[in-house]
mmCIF file of C-alpha atoms and ligand atoms in Angstrom:
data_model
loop_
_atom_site.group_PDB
_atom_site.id
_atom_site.type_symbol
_atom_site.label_atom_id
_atom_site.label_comp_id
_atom_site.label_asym_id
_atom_site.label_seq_id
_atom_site.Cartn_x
_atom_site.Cartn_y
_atom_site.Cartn_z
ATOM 1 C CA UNK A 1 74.180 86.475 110.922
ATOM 2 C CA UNK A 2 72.428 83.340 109.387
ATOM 3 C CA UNK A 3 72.184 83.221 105.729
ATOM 4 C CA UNK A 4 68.973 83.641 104.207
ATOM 5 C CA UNK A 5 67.724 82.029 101.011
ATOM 6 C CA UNK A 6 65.497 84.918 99.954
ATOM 7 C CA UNK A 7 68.180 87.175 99.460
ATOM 8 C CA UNK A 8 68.407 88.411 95.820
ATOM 9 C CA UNK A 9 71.693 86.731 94.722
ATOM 10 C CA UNK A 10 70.011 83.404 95.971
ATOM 11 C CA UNK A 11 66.789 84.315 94.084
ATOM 12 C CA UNK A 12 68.639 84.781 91.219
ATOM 13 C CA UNK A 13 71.193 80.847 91.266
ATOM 14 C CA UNK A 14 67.613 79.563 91.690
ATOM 15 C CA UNK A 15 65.995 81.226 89.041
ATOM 16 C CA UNK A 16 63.967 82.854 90.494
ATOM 17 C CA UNK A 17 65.301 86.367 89.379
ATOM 18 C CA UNK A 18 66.792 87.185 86.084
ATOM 19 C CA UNK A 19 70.360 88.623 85.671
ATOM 20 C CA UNK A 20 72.561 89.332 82.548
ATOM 21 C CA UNK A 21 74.851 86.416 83.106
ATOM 22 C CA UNK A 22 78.580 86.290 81.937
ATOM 23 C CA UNK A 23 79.714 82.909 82.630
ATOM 24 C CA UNK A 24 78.404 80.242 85.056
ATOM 25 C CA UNK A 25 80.369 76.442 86.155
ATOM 26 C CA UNK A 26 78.974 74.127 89.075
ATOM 27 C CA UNK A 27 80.526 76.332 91.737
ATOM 28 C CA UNK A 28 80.070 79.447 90.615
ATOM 29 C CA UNK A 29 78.515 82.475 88.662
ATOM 30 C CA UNK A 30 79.363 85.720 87.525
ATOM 31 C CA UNK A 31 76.533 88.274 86.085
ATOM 32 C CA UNK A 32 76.235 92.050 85.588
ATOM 33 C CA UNK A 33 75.752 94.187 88.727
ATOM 34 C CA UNK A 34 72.205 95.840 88.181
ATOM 35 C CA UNK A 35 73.703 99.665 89.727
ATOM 36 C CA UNK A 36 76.868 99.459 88.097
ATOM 37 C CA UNK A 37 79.303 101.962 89.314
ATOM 38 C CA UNK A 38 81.234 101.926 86.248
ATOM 39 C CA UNK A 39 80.696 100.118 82.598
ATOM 40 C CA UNK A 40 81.220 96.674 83.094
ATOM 41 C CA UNK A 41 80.715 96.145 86.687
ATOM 42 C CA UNK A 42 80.478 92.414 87.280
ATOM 43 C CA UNK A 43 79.636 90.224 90.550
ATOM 44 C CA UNK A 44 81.145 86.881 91.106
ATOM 45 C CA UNK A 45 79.400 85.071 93.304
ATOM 46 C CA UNK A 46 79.774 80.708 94.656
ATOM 47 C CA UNK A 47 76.777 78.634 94.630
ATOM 48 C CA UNK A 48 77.550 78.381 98.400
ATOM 49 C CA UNK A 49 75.086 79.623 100.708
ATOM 50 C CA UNK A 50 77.952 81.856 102.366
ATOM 51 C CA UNK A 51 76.718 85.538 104.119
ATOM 52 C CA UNK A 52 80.135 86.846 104.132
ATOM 53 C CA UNK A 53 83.743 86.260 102.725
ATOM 54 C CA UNK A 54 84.411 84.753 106.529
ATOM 55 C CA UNK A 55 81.442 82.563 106.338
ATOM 56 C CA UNK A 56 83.124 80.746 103.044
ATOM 57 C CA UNK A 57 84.606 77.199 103.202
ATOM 58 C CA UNK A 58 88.391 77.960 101.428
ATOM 59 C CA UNK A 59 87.452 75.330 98.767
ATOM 60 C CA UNK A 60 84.762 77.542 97.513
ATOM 61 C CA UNK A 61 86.458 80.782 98.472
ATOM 62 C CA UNK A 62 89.440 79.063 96.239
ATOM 63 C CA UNK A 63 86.874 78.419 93.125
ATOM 64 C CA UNK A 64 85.646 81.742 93.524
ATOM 65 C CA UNK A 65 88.836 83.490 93.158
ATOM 66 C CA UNK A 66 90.075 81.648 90.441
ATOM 67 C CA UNK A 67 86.975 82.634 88.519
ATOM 68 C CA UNK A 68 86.860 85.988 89.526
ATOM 69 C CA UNK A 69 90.485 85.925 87.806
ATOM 70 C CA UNK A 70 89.521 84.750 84.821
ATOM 71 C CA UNK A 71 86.422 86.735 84.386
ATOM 72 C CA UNK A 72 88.230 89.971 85.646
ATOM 73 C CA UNK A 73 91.054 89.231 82.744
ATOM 74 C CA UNK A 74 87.802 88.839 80.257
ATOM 75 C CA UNK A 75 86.725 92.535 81.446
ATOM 76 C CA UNK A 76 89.479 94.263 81.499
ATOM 77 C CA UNK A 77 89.710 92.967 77.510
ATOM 78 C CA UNK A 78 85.685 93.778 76.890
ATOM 79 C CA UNK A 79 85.961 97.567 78.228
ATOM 80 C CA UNK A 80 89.600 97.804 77.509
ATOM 81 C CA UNK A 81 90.413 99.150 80.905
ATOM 82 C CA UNK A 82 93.796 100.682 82.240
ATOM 83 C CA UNK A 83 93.034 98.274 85.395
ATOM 84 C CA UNK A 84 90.704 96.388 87.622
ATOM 85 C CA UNK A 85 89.608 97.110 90.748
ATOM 86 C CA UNK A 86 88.234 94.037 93.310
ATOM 87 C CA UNK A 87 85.866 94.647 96.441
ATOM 88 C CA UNK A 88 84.687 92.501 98.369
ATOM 89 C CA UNK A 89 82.640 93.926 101.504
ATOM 90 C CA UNK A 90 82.023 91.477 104.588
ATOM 91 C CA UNK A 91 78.892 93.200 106.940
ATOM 92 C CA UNK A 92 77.129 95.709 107.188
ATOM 93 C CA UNK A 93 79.221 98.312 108.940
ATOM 94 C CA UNK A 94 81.614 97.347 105.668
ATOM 95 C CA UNK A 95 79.088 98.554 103.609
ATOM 96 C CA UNK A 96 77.765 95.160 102.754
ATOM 97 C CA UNK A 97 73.930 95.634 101.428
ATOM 98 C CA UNK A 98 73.065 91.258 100.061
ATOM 99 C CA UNK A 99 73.961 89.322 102.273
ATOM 100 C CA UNK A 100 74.915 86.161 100.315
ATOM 101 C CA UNK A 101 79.153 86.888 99.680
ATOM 102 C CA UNK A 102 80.633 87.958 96.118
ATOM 103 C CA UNK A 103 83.388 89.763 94.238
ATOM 104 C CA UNK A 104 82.569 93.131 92.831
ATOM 105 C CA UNK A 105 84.954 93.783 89.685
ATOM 106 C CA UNK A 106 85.116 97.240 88.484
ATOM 107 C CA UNK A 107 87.571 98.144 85.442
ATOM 108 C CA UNK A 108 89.021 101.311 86.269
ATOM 109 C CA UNK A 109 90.168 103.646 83.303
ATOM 110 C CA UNK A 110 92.571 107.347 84.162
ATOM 111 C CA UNK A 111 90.179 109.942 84.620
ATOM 112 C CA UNK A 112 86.867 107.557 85.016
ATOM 113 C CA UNK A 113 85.452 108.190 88.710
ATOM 114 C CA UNK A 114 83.087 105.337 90.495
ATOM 115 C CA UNK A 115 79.722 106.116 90.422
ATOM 116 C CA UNK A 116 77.737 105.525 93.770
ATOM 117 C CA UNK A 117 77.871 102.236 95.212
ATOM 118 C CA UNK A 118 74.448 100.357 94.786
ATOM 119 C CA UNK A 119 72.140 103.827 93.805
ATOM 120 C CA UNK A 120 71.426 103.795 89.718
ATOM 121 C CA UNK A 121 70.023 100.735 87.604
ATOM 122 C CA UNK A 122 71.056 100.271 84.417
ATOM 123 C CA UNK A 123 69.323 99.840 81.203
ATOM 124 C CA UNK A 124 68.416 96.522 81.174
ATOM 125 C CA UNK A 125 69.908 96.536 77.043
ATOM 126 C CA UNK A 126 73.101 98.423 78.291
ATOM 127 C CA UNK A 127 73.695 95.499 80.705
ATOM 128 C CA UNK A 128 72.539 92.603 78.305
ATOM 129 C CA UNK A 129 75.216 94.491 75.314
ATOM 130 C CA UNK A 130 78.300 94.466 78.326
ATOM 131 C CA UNK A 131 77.274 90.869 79.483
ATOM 132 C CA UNK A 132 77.557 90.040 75.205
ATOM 133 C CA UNK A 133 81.035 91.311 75.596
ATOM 134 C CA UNK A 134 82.288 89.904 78.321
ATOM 135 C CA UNK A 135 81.347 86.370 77.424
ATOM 136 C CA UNK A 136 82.860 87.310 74.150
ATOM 137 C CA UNK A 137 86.109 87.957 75.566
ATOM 138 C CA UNK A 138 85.667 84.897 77.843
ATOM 139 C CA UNK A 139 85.880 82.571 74.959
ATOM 140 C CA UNK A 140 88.395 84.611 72.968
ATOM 141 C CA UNK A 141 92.298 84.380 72.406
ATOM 142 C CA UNK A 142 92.708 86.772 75.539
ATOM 143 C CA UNK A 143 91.191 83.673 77.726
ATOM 144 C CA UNK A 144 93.978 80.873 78.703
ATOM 145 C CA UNK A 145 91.298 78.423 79.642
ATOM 146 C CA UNK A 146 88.967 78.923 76.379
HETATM 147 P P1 AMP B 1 77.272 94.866 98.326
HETATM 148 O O1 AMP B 1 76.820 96.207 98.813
HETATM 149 O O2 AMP B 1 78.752 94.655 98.350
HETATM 150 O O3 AMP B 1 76.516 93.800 99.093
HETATM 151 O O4 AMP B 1 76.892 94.790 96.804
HETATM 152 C C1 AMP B 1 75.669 94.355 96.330
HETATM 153 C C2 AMP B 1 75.648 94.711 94.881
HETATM 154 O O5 AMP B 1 74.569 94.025 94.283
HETATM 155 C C3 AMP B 1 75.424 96.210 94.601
HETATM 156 O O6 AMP B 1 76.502 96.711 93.823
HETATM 157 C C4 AMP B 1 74.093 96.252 93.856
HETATM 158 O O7 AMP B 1 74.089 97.215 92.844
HETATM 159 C C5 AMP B 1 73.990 94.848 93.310
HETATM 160 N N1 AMP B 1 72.647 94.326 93.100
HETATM 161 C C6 AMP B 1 71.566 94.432 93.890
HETATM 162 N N2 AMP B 1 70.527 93.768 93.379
HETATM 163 C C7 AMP B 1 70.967 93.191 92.221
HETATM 164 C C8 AMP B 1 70.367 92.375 91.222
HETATM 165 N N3 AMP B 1 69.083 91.985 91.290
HETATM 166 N N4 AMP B 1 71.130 91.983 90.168
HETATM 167 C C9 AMP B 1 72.420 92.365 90.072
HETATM 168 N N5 AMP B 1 73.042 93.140 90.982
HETATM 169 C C10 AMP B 1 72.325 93.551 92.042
#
């Protein structure tokens, strides 16, 4: 499949869209997933125009990772969960529904199911408050590369 710069994630690096945004470097950007399927469900996604996790040069895939590291470590503080889930689905048939690639992180606390993937919005002041902490933790003693 060829990527296709009118996808959402592409809408929103230009702009175009708005998003609750959690941290952002010259590769990369992270920002509140819109149907969370938990409290503090955040997408990391590169600046590369990518479809897929296949599609992605390693360089970027490598600057990615490394920020979806650091930015999962800043969650897991924010929502202090018991742990942290990472998904990352390539295609349709994987579930895959924009088609420009990214890291899902979802802290995971005992006894906390996932909500549907991709079904409810948020409040827009819910996801602006979680976003808040998050970047909080991001420049807090909990963050090695503050
Ligand atoms: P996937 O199904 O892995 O491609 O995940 C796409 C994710 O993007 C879903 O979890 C959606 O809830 C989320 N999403 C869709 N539109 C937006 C948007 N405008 N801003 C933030 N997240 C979005």
């Amino acid at each position: 499949m060829a990527y296709r710069s009118d996808n959402v994630f592409a809408k929103i690096l230009r702009g175009e869209l708005p998003a609750h945004r959690v941290y952002e470097d010259e590769h990369t950007l992270a920002f509140m997933d819109i149907m969370p399927q938990v409290e503090g469900h955040t997408l990391v996604i590169p600046k590369y125009p990518a479809v897929d996790l296949l599609d992605l040069p390693t360089e970027d895939l490598s600057k990615t990772i490394q920020v979806t590291q650091r930015v999962a470590r800043a969650v897991k503080h924010a929502f202090s969960a018991d742990g942290i889930m990472l998904a990352q689905l390539s295609g349709a048939a994987a579930g895959q529904t924009v088609f420009h690639v990214h890291f899902h992180i979802l802290p995971r606390a005992d006894g906390i199911d996932l909500r549907l993937h991709a079904r409810d919005p948020a409040e827009p002041e819910v996801l602006a408050e979680h976003a808040r902490r998050i970047r909080e933790a991001l420049i807090g003693p909990n963050d090695p590369e503050r």
